[in-house]
Coordinates of C-alpha atoms and ligand atoms in Angstrom, one line a residue:
M1 CA -5.4 50.0 173.0
G2 CA -1.6 50.1 172.9
I3 CA 0.3 52.8 171.1
L4 CA 1.4 50.6 168.2
E5 CA -2.1 49.4 167.6
K6 CA -3.2 53.0 167.7
M7 CA -0.7 53.8 165.0
R8 CA -2.3 51.3 162.6
L9 CA -4.3 52.7 159.7
D10 CA -6.3 49.5 158.8
G11 CA -9.3 50.2 156.7
K12 CA -8.3 53.8 156.1
K13 CA -8.2 55.2 152.5
A14 CA -5.3 57.5 151.4
F15 CA -4.0 59.3 148.4
V16 CA -0.5 60.5 147.9
T17 CA 0.4 63.1 145.3
G18 CA 3.9 62.8 143.8
G19 CA 3.5 59.2 144.9
A20 CA 5.3 57.6 142.0
R21 CA 8.8 58.1 143.4
G22 CA 10.9 59.7 146.1
I23 CA 9.3 60.9 149.4
G24 CA 5.8 60.2 148.1
K25 CA 6.5 56.6 147.2
C26 CA 8.4 56.0 150.5
V27 CA 5.6 57.5 152.6
A28 CA 2.9 55.7 150.6
T29 CA 4.7 52.4 151.4
A30 CA 4.6 53.3 155.1
L31 CA 0.9 54.2 155.0
A32 CA 0.3 50.8 153.3
E33 CA 2.4 48.9 155.8
A34 CA 0.2 50.5 158.5
G35 CA -2.8 49.1 156.7
A36 CA -4.2 51.9 154.5
D37 CA -5.4 51.4 150.9
I38 CA -3.4 53.8 148.7
A39 CA -4.0 55.8 145.6
I40 CA -0.7 56.7 143.9
V41 CA -1.4 60.1 142.3
D42 CA 1.2 61.4 139.9
M43 CA 1.7 63.0 136.4
D44 CA 4.0 60.1 135.5
L45 CA 1.4 57.2 135.1
P46 CA 3.8 54.4 134.1
V47 CA 5.9 54.9 137.2
A48 CA 2.9 55.4 139.4
E49 CA 1.4 52.1 138.1
E50 CA 4.7 50.3 138.9
T51 CA 4.8 51.9 142.4
A52 CA 1.1 51.0 143.1
K53 CA 1.8 47.4 142.0
E54 CA 5.0 47.1 144.1
I55 CA 3.2 48.4 147.2
A56 CA 0.2 46.1 146.8
A57 CA 2.6 43.1 146.3
A58 CA 4.6 44.1 149.4
T59 CA 1.8 44.9 151.8
G60 CA -1.4 43.3 150.5
V61 CA -3.4 46.5 150.6
K62 CA -5.5 47.7 147.7
T63 CA -3.7 50.3 145.5
I64 CA -4.6 52.2 142.4
A65 CA -2.6 54.6 140.3
V66 CA -4.2 57.9 139.0
K67 CA -2.6 60.2 136.4
T68 CA -3.1 63.7 137.7
D69 CA -1.4 67.0 137.2
V70 CA -2.0 68.7 140.5
T71 CA -2.0 72.2 138.8
S72 CA -5.2 71.3 137.0
Q73 CA -8.4 71.7 139.0
S74 CA -10.4 69.4 136.6
E75 CA -7.7 66.7 136.8
V76 CA -7.7 67.0 140.6
D77 CA -11.5 66.8 140.7
A78 CA -11.4 63.7 138.4
M79 CA -8.8 62.1 140.6
I80 CA -11.0 62.6 143.7
D81 CA -13.9 60.9 141.8
T82 CA -11.6 58.0 140.8
V83 CA -10.4 57.5 144.4
L84 CA -13.9 57.7 145.8
G85 CA -15.1 55.3 143.0
S86 CA -12.5 52.7 144.1
F87 CA -12.3 53.3 147.9
G88 CA -15.6 55.0 148.8
R89 CA -14.0 57.5 151.1
I90 CA -10.8 59.5 151.7
D91 CA -9.3 59.5 155.2
I92 CA -5.8 60.6 154.5
A93 CA -4.5 63.0 151.8
F94 CA -0.7 63.5 151.5
C95 CA -0.4 66.6 149.3
N96 CA 3.3 66.1 148.4
A97 CA 3.9 66.7 144.7
G98 CA 6.5 69.4 144.2
I99 CA 9.3 70.6 141.9
A100 CA 12.5 72.6 142.3
L101 CA 13.8 75.2 140.0
N102 CA 17.2 76.9 140.6
V103 CA 17.4 80.2 138.8
A104 CA 18.7 83.5 140.0
A105 CA 15.9 85.9 140.9
E106 CA 17.1 88.6 138.4
E107 CA 17.0 86.1 135.6
M108 CA 13.9 84.2 136.5
T109 CA 11.1 84.5 133.9
Y110 CA 7.6 85.0 135.1
E111 CA 6.7 81.7 133.5
Q112 CA 9.4 80.0 135.6
W113 CA 8.1 81.7 138.8
L114 CA 4.5 80.7 138.0
K115 CA 5.4 77.1 137.2
V116 CA 7.0 76.6 140.7
I117 CA 4.2 78.4 142.5
N118 CA 1.6 76.5 140.5
V119 CA 2.9 73.0 141.4
N120 CA 4.2 73.6 144.9
L121 CA 1.5 76.0 146.3
N122 CA -1.5 76.1 144.0
G123 CA -1.3 72.3 143.6
V124 CA -1.4 71.8 147.3
F125 CA -4.3 74.2 147.6
L126 CA -6.3 72.3 144.9
T127 CA -5.6 68.8 146.3
A128 CA -6.1 69.8 149.9
Q129 CA -9.3 71.7 149.1
A130 CA -10.7 68.8 147.1
A131 CA -9.8 66.3 149.8
G132 CA -11.1 68.7 152.5
K133 CA -14.6 68.9 150.8
V134 CA -14.8 65.1 150.9
M135 CA -13.6 64.9 154.5
I136 CA -16.0 67.6 155.7
K137 CA -18.9 65.6 154.2
Q138 CA -17.6 62.4 155.8
G139 CA -17.1 63.9 159.2
G140 CA -13.3 63.9 159.3
G141 CA -9.9 63.2 157.9
S142 CA -6.2 64.0 158.0
I143 CA -4.4 66.2 155.4
I144 CA -0.6 66.3 155.4
N145 CA 1.2 68.8 153.1
T146 CA 4.8 68.7 152.1
A147 CA 6.5 72.0 152.8
S148 CA 10.3 72.2 153.2
M149 CA 13.1 73.6 155.4
S150 CA 13.3 76.1 152.6
A151 CA 10.2 77.7 154.1
H152 CA 12.3 78.5 157.1
I153 CA 15.7 79.3 155.7
V154 CA 17.2 80.6 152.4
N155 CA 19.2 77.6 151.1
V156 CA 22.6 78.4 149.7
P157 CA 24.4 78.5 147.4
Q158 CA 21.7 77.7 144.9
P159 CA 19.2 80.4 144.0
Q160 CA 15.6 79.3 144.5
C161 CA 13.4 82.2 145.5
A162 CA 10.2 80.8 144.0
Y163 CA 10.7 77.4 145.7
N164 CA 11.3 79.0 149.1
A165 CA 8.3 81.3 148.7
S166 CA 6.1 78.5 147.6
K167 CA 7.0 76.4 150.6
A168 CA 6.5 79.2 153.1
G169 CA 3.1 79.5 151.5
V170 CA 2.4 75.8 152.1
I171 CA 2.9 76.3 155.9
Q172 CA 0.6 79.3 156.1
L173 CA -2.0 77.6 153.9
T174 CA -1.7 74.5 156.2
K175 CA -2.3 76.6 159.3
S176 CA -5.2 78.5 157.7
L177 CA -7.0 75.3 156.6
A178 CA -6.4 73.7 160.1
V179 CA -8.2 76.7 161.7
E180 CA -11.0 76.9 159.2
W181 CA -11.7 73.1 159.5
I182 CA -11.2 72.7 163.2
D183 CA -14.9 72.1 163.8
K184 CA -15.2 69.7 160.9
N185 CA -12.7 67.1 162.4
V186 CA -10.4 67.7 159.4
R187 CA -6.9 68.1 160.7
V188 CA -4.2 69.7 158.5
N189 CA -0.5 69.6 159.2
C190 CA 2.7 69.8 157.1
I191 CA 6.2 68.4 157.1
S192 CA 9.3 70.5 156.4
P193 CA 12.1 68.0 155.3
G194 CA 15.7 69.0 155.1
Y195 CA 17.7 67.8 152.1
I196 CA 16.5 64.3 151.2
G197 CA 18.3 62.0 148.7
T198 CA 15.6 61.7 146.0
D199 CA 15.5 62.3 142.2
L200 CA 14.6 65.9 143.0
I201 CA 18.3 66.3 143.9
L202 CA 20.0 63.2 142.5
S203 CA 18.6 63.7 139.0
N204 CA 19.3 67.4 138.9
E205 CA 22.7 68.0 137.4
G206 CA 22.7 71.5 138.8
L207 CA 22.1 70.4 142.4
K208 CA 24.0 67.1 142.5
P209 CA 27.5 68.8 142.8
L210 CA 26.2 70.8 145.7
I211 CA 25.6 67.8 148.0
E212 CA 29.2 68.0 149.4
K213 CA 28.7 71.7 150.3
W214 CA 25.4 71.1 152.0
N215 CA 26.8 68.1 153.9
A216 CA 29.6 70.3 155.2
M217 CA 26.9 72.8 156.5
A218 CA 24.8 70.0 158.0
P219 CA 25.1 69.2 161.7
M220 CA 24.7 65.5 160.9
G221 CA 27.1 65.8 157.9
R222 CA 24.6 64.1 155.5
M223 CA 21.3 64.4 153.7
G224 CA 18.2 62.6 155.0
K225 CA 16.7 59.4 153.6
P226 CA 13.0 59.3 152.5
E227 CA 12.5 56.5 155.1
E228 CA 13.3 59.0 157.8
L229 CA 10.1 60.8 156.9
Q230 CA 7.8 57.8 157.1
A231 CA 6.9 57.7 160.8
I232 CA 5.9 61.4 161.1
V233 CA 3.4 61.1 158.3
V234 CA 2.0 57.8 159.6
Y235 CA 1.6 59.5 163.0
L236 CA -0.1 62.6 161.5
A237 CA -2.4 60.3 159.3
G238 CA -3.9 58.4 162.2
D239 CA -5.5 58.4 165.5
C240 CA -2.4 59.1 167.6
S241 CA -2.4 62.7 166.5
T242 CA -6.0 63.8 167.3
F243 CA -4.8 66.9 169.1
T244 CA -2.3 67.8 166.4
T245 CA -3.5 70.2 163.7
G246 CA -2.0 73.4 162.2
S247 CA 1.5 72.2 163.0
D248 CA 4.6 72.1 160.8
F249 CA 7.1 69.3 161.5
V250 CA 10.7 70.2 160.6
V251 CA 12.7 67.0 159.9
D252 CA 16.1 68.2 158.9
G253 CA 18.8 66.7 161.2
A254 CA 19.0 70.2 162.8
F255 CA 20.0 71.9 159.6
T256 CA 17.9 74.9 160.3
C257 CA 19.1 75.2 163.9
I258 CA 22.4 76.7 163.0
Ligands
LIG301 P1 10.8 63.7 143.3 O1 11.2 64.6 142.2 O2 11.7 62.5 143.6 O3 9.3 63.2 143.2 C1 8.3 64.2 142.9 C2 7.1 63.5 142.2 O4 6.1 64.5 142.0 C3 7.5 62.9 140.8 O5 7.0 61.6 140.7 C4 6.7 63.8 139.8 O6 6.3 63.1 138.7 C5 5.6 64.3 140.7 N1 5.1 65.6 140.2 C6 5.8 66.7 139.8 N2 5.0 67.6 139.4 C7 3.7 67.1 139.5 C8 2.4 67.6 139.2 N3 2.3 68.9 138.6 N4 1.4 66.9 139.4 C9 1.5 65.6 139.9 N5 2.7 65.0 140.2 C10 3.8 65.8 140.0 O7 10.8 64.7 144.6 P2 10.8 64.4 146.1 O8 12.2 64.8 146.6 O9 10.2 63.1 146.5 O10 9.9 65.6 146.6 C11 8.6 65.4 147.1 C12 8.1 66.7 147.8 O11 9.1 66.9 148.9 C13 8.2 68.0 147.0 O12 7.1 68.8 147.4 C14 9.5 68.6 147.4 O13 9.5 70.0 147.2 C15 9.5 68.3 148.9 N6 10.9 68.3 149.5 C16 11.9 67.6 148.9 C17 13.1 67.7 149.6 C18 14.3 67.0 149.0 O14 15.5 67.3 149.4 N7 14.2 66.0 148.2 C19 13.3 68.5 150.7 C20 12.2 69.2 151.2 C21 11.0 69.1 150.6

């Protein structure tokens, strides 16, 4: 089988958290283009439904939208039941939902800290654990979590200690699950994107004015586009990456190199 055929995901079943927009939507589209049926999992049901329709129309795969808050164990469990009810199995889980909060450490309330850790780290644990249980029973699967270059560096000038800590946690969680599930044929990897032009930044009035400063620091002089994360996730999802587990893929245009 040639490498391009091997990259195909025909017949596989995937869910993408934070799939309504941004990186999640873009990666979900790529997984669908590669042939996987897709569950768009997001808190924002109307946009998730739009995205699911758009992807089905563009690619011909089966899609569903599932309203889920990844910080709620009961909602995550219900989401898994819904996906299994529609697709019968789960081969690929892209645990990607995340939020950013920019508050100086000395002013951050405990509630703000908890909110970020809950979505970005606890949410990834809950969704990866729930997917892992299904995959262990099935005999295998691939989990891809979204960390960030913020797990590796302290971004400036915006203060974001909870975000940075949550993303560092995602990498070590990813490695821990990969080792625990090595004999179960469940692979677990993560991606660490640099700045990517999505609503997370473009709809954040505090962050938008910083783009020029970040671009001046960036070796490529620009942010990344969500499309520039598609291929790495398709690779990790499928049968080209059977020796790849416990790895973190930094995709940042060399931002963290300098
Ligand atoms: P985005 O804001 O464009 O999209 C995030 C999506 O997640 C939204 O649709 C939102 O409704 C959903 N979401 C938020 N909280 C949720 C919850 N509790 N349960 C379910 N869904 C929830 O953001 P994005 O830029 O596409 O970010 C996706 C992931 O990539 C996040 O984990 C983010 O931290 C990470 N990331 C983003 C960048 C960047 O520069 N944009 C860089 C590195 C990492």
